[in-house]
Coordinates of C-alpha atoms in Angstrom, one line a residue:
X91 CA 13.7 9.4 -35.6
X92 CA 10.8 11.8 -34.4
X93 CA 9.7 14.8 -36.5
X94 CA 9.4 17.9 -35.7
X95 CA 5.7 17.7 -34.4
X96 CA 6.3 14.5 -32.3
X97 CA 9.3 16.2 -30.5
X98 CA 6.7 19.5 -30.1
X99 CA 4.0 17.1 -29.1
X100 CA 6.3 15.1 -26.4
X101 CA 7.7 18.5 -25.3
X102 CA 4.3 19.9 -24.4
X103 CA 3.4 16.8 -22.9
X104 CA 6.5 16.7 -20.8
X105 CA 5.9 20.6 -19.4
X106 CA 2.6 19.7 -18.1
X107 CA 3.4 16.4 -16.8
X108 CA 6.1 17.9 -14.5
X109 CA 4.8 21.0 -13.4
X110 CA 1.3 18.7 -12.7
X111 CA 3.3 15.9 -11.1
X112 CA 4.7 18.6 -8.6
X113 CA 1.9 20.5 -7.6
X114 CA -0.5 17.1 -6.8
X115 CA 2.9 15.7 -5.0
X116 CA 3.6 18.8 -2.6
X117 CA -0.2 19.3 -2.1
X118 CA -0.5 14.9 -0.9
X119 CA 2.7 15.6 0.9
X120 CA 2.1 18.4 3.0
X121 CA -1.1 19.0 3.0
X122 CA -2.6 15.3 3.5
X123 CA 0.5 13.4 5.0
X124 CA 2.4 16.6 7.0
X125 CA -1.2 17.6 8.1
X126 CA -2.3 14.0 9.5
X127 CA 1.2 13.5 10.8
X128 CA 0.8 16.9 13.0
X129 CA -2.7 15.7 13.8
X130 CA -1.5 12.4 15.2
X131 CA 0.8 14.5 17.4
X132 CA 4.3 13.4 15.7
X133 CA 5.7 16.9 15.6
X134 CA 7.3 18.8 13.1
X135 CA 10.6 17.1 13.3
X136 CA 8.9 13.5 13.2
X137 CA 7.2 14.6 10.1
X138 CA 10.8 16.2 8.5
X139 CA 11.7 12.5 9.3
X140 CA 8.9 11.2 7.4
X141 CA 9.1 13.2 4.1
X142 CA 11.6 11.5 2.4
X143 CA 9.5 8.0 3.3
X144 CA 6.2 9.3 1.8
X145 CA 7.5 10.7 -1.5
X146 CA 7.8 6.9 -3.0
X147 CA 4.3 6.2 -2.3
X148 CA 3.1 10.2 -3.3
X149 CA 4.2 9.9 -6.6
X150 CA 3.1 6.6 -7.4
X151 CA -0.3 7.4 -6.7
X152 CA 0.1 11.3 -8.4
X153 CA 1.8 9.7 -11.7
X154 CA -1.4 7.7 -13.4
X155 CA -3.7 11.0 -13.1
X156 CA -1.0 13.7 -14.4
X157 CA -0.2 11.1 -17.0
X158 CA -3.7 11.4 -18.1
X159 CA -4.1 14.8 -17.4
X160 CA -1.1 16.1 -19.6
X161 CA -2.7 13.9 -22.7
X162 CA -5.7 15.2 -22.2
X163 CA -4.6 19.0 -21.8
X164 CA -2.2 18.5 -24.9
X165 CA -4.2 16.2 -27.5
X166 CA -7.2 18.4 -26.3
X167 CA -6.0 21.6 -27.3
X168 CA -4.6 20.2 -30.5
X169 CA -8.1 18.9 -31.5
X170 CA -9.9 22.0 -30.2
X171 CA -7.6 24.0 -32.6
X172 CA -8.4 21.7 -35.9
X173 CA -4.6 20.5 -35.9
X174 CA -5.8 17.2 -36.4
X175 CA -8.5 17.8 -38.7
X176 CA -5.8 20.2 -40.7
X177 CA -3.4 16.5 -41.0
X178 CA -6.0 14.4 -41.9
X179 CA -6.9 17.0 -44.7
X180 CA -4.1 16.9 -46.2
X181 CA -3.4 13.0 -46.0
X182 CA -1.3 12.8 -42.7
X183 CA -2.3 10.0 -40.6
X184 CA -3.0 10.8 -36.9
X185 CA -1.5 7.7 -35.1
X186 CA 2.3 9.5 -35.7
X187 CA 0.7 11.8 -33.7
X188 CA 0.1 9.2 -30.6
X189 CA 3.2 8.1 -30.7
X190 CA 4.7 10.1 -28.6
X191 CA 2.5 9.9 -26.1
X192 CA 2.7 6.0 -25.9
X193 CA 6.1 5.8 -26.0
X194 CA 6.1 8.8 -22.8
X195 CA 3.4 6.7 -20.7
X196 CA 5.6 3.1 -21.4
X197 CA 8.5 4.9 -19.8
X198 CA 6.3 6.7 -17.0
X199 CA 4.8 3.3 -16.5
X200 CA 8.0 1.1 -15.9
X201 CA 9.1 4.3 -13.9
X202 CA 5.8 3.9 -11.7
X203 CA 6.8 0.1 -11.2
X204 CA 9.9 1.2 -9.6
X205 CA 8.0 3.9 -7.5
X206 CA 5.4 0.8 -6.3
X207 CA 8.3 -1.0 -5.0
X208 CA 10.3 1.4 -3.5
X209 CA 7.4 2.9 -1.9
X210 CA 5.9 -0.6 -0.7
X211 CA 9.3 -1.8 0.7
X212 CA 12.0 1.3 1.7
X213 CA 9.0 3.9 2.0
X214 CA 6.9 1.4 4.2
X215 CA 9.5 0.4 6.9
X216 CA 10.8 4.4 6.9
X217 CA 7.7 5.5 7.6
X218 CA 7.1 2.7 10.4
X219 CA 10.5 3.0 12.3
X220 CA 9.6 7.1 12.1
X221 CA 6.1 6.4 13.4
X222 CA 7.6 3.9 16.2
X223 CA 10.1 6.2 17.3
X224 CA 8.2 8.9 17.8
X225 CA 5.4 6.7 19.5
X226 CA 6.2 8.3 23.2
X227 CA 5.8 12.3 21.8
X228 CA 2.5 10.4 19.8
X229 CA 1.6 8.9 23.5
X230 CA 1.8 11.8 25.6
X231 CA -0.2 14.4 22.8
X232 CA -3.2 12.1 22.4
X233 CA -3.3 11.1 26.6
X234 CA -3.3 15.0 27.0
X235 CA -5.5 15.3 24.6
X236 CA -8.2 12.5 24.6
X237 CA -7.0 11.1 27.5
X238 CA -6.4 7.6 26.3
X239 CA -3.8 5.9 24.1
X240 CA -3.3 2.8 21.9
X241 CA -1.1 0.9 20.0
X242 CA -1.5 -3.0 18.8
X243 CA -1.9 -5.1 21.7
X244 CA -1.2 -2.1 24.5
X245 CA -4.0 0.2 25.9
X246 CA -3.9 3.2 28.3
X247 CA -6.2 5.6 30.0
X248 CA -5.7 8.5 32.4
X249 CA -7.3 10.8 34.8
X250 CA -4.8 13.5 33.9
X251 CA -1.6 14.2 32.4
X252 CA 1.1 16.8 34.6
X253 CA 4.4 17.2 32.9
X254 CA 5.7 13.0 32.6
X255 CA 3.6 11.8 34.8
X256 CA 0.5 10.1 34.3
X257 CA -1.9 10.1 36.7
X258 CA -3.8 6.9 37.5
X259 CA -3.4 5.1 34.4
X260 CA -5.7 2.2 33.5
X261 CA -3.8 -0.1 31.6
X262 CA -4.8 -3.3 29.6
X263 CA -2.3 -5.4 27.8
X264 CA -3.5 -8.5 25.5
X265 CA -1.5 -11.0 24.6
X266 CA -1.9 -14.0 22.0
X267 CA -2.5 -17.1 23.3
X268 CA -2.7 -16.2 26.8
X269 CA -4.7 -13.5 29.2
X270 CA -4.9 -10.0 29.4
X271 CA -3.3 -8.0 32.1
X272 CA -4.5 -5.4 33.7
X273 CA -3.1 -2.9 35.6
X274 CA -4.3 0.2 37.9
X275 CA -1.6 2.7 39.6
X276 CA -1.0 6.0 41.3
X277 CA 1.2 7.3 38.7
X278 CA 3.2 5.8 35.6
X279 CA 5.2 7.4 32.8
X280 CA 6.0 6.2 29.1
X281 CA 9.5 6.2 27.4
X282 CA 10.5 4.4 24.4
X283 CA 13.7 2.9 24.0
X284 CA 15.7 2.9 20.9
X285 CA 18.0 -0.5 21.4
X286 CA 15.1 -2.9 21.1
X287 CA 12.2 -0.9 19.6
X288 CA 9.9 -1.1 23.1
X289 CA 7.8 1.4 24.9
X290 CA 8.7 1.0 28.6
X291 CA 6.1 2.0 31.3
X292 CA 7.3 2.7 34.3
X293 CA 4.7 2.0 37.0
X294 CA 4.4 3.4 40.6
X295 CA 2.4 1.8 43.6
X296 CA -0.2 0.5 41.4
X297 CA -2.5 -3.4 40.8
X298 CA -1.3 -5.9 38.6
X299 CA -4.5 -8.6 37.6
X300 CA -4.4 -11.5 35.3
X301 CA -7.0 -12.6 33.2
X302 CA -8.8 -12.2 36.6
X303 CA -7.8 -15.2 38.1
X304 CA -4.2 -13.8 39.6
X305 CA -3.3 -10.5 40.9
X306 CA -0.7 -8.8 42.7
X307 CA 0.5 -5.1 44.0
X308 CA 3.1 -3.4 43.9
X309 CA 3.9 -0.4 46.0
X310 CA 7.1 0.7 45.1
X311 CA 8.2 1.1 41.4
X312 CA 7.6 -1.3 38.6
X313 CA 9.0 -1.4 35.3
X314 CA 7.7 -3.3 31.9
X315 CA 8.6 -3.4 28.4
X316 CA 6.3 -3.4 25.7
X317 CA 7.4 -4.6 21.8
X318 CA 6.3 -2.7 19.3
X319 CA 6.3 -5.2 16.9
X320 CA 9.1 -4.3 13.9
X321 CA 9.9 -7.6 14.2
X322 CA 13.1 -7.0 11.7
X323 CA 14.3 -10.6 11.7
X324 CA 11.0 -12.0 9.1
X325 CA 12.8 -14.4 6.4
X326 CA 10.8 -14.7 3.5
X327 CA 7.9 -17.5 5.2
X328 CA 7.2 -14.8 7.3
X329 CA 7.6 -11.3 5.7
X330 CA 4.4 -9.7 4.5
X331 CA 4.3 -10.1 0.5
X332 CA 3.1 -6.6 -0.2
X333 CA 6.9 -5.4 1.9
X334 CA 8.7 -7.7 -0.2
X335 CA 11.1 -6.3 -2.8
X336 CA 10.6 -7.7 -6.0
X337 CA 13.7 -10.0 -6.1
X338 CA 12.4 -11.4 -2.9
X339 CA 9.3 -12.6 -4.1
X340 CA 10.1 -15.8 -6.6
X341 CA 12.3 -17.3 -4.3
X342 CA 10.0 -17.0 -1.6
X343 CA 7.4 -18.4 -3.7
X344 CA 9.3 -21.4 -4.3
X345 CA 10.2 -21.7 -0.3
X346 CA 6.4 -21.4 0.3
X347 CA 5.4 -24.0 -2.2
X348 CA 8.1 -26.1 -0.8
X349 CA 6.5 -25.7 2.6
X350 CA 3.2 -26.6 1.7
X351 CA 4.5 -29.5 0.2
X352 CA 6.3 -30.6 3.2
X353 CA 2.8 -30.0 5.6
X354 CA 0.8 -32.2 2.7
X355 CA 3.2 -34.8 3.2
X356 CA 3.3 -34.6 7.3
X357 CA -0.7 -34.9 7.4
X358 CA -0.8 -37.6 5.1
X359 CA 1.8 -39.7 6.9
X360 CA 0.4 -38.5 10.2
X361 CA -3.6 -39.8 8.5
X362 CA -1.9 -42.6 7.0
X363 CA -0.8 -43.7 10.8
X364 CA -3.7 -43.3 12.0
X365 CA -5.6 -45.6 9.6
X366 CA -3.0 -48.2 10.2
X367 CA -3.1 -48.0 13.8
X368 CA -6.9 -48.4 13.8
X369 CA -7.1 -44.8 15.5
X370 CA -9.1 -42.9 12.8
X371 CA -10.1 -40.6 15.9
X372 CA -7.1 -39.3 16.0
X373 CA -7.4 -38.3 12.4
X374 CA -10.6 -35.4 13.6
X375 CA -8.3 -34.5 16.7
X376 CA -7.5 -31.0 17.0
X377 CA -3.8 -30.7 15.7
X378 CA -4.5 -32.5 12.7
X379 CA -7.4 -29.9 12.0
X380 CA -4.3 -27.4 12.9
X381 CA -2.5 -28.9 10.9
X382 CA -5.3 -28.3 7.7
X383 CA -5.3 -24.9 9.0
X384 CA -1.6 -24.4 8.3
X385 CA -1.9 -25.6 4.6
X386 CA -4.6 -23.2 3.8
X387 CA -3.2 -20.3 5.2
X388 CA 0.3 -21.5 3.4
X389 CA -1.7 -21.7 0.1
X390 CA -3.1 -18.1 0.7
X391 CA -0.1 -16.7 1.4
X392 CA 1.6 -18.4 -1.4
X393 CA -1.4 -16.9 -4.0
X394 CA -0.5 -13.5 -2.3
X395 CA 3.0 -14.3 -3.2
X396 CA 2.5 -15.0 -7.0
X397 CA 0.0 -12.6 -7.4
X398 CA 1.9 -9.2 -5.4
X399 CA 4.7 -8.9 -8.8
X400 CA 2.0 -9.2 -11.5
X401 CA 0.0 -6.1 -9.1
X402 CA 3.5 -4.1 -8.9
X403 CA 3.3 -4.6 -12.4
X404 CA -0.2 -4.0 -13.4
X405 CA -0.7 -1.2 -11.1
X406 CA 2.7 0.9 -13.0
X407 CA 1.1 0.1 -16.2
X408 CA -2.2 1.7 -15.1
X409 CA -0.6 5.1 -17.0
X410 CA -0.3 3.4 -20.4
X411 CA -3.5 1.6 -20.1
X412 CA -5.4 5.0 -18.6
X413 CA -3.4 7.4 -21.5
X414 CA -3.9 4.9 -24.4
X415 CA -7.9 5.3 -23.4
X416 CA -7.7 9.6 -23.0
X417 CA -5.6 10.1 -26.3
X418 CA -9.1 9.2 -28.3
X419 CA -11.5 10.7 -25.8
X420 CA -9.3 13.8 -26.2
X421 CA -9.3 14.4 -29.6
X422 CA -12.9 13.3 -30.1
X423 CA -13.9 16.3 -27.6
X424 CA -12.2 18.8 -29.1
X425 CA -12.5 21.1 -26.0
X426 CA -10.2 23.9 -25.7
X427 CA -10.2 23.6 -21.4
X428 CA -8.2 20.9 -19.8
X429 CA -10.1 20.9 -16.8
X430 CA -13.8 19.9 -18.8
X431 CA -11.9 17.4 -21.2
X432 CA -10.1 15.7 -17.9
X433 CA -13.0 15.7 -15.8
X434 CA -15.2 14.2 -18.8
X435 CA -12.2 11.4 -19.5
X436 CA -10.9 10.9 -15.3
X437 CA -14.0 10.0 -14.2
X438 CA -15.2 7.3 -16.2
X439 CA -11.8 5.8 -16.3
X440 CA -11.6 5.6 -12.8
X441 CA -15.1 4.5 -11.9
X442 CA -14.4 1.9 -14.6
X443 CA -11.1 1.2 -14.1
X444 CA -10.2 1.1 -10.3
X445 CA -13.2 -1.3 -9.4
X446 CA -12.3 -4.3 -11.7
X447 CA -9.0 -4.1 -10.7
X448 CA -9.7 -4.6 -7.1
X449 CA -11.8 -7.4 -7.9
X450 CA -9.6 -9.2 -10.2
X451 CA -6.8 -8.5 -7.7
X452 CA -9.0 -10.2 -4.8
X453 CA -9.9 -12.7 -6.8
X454 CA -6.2 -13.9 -7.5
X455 CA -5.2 -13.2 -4.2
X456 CA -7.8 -15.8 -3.3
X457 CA -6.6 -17.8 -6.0
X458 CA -10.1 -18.3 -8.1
X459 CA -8.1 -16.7 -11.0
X460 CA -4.6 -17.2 -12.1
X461 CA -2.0 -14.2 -10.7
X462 CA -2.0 -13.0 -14.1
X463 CA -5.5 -11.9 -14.3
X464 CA -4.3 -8.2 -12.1
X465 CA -3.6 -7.9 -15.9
X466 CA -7.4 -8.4 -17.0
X467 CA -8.3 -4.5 -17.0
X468 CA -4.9 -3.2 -18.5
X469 CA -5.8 -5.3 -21.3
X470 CA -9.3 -4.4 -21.7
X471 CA -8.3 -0.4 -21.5
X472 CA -5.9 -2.0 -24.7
X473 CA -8.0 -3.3 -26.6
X474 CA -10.7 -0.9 -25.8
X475 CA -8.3 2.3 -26.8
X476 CA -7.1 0.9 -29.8
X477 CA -10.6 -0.3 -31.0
X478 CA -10.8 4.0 -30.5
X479 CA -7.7 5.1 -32.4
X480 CA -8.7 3.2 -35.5
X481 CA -11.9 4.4 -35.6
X482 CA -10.9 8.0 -35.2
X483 CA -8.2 7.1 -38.0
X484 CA -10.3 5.4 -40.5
X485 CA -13.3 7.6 -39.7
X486 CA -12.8 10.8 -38.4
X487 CA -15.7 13.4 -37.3

């Protein structure tokens, strides 16, 4: 049961957490995302679209810092005041004090897990299908604009843009594994088509080449389809690991572990042949070195796997882990302005934090540490923080 001063404490705490939380949101949303969108030429309807996609990701990134900006404005102001230094004279430990706090940021933590994923799988393909579909209005803004467009593995340049029509395009268009085509015209207009996610150009009396050994013209009107790549039918050997959602990502683990087990064995019976057969050449050829190729890229793909939930995880828990570290910085500043005690605590948090968790997180993704090391700097902030509560408990300024 809370007393009194841990309900006024988790009160206060909550106030400034949520009016915080709302400000920084509405100022990412619409003044970094809307702005960029508008910028990029989506339109204001595109980015009406894209709203709902990019508040997952919006408050996942605003939550950590207006955690630790609320414990700072709350246990600052309470030190500033003496509060503390009036419980501790009168034999009232301070740690009933924290408690509130820790038990707020545990909750805002697990909440932030659920943010990551939402915002890494429903927020991520929202945001791409609103992009993609608005990819012709994007198209037309930036040819009229800078006169040249492009999107993965299509390219366009124009003299001029009247109306639909673009006049003499230059267009390249690579594809994987064979040449690029290139293409010169009078005129050619974009649309994008909604049934199978394409941009179709629509070409007139214009020069086809081929990786320059094959060309061809066209005088009349010519018509080609271009993917845009959603490519909605991945399975889970496929599917990026950071789109996943969360109860995705063991069983895939265990499909990709079963697939690298499966290449092992076909290269070793495919090198065991060889040695019997007395063709060791074969065993240097270039689709066994493919086939070596395949198993690394497996076994990266499976560390990227086992490391992505432990990140989901890690990266929620950043509130606890950057709060637990701010309650003792807080109080040991007594400093009646928010903005002086969070600007002391933020920064060194961040530039301490942040950096060794990208390192540990490249480092399991890579799979020189186990996927639990994402955990390494959580842990540190731990210990570190509660190495700081007891010695502002047992021996306080």
């Amino acid at each position: 049961m809370l007393t009194k001063l841990q309900r006024l404490i988790a009160r206060d705490m909550l106030v400034v957490f949520v009016v915080s939380l709302f400000v920084i949101t509405m100022l990412v949303m619409f003044i970094g995302v809307a702005r960029e969108a508008i910028n990029q030429g989506l339109g204001i309807m595109g980015v009406v679209r894209l709203i709902p996609f990019s508040i997952p990701n919006a408050l996942s990134l605003a939550v950590p810092g207006t955690a630790l900006f609320s414990v700072c404005s709350v246990y600052g102001r309470m030190s500033a005041d003496n509060e503390f230094v009036t419980m501790q004279s009168v034999g009232i430990s301070l740690f009933p004090s924290m408690v509130p706090a820790i038990v707020l940021m545990t909750g805002l933590s697990i909440a932030t897990v659920g943010l990551i994923n939402l915002a890494f799988t429903w927020g991520f393909h929202g945001v791409r299908s609103v992009v993609l579909s608005s990819v012709e209005t994007i198209a037309y803004t930036q040819l009229e604009r800078e006169r040249s467009f492009q999107h993965a593995n299509f390219s366009i340049s124009v003299r001029d843009v009247r109306g639909r029509d673009l006049i003499e395009p230059r267009i390249k268009i690579r594809r994987t594994g064979a040449a690029p085509i290139h293409i010169t015209a009078r005129t050619a207009q974009l649309a994008y088509r909604s049934d199978d996610d394409s941009l179709q150009l629509t070409i007139s009396d214009g020069r086809a080449e081929v990786g320059g050994t094959a060309s061809f013209a066209f005088p009349d009107t010519f018509v080609h389809s271009i993917p845009l790549g959603l490519e909605p039918n991945l399975d889970l050997l496929t599917a990026h690991p950071s789109h996943m959602a969360m109860g995705d990502l063991p069983t895939a683990s265990s499909r990709q572990t079963d697939d690298i087990r499966r290449r092992e064995n076909a290269l070793a019976v495919h090198t065991g042949f060889s040695i019997l057969t007395s063709r060791t050449d074969d065993i240097g050829k270039p689709c066994a070195v493919a086939r070596l190729a395949d198993i690394a890229q497996s076994r990266q793909r499976c560390h990227r796997l086992d490391t992505e939930m432990h990140r989901r995880w890690a990266s929620g828990f950043t509130c606890l882990a950057m709060s637990l570290v701010g309650i003792p910085l807080a109080i040991r500043m007594k400093a009646a302005d928010t903005m002086t005690s969070f600007g002391v605590v933020f920064l060194p948090t961040v530039l301490i934090y942040y950096p060794i968790f990208a390192l540990t997180l490249d480092m399991a993704k890579d799979g020189r540490i186990a996927p639990q090391g994402v955990w390494i700097t959580n842990l540190l902030f731990v210990v570190v923080s509660i190495m700081m509560m007891r010695n502002l408990i047992y021996k306080p300024a």
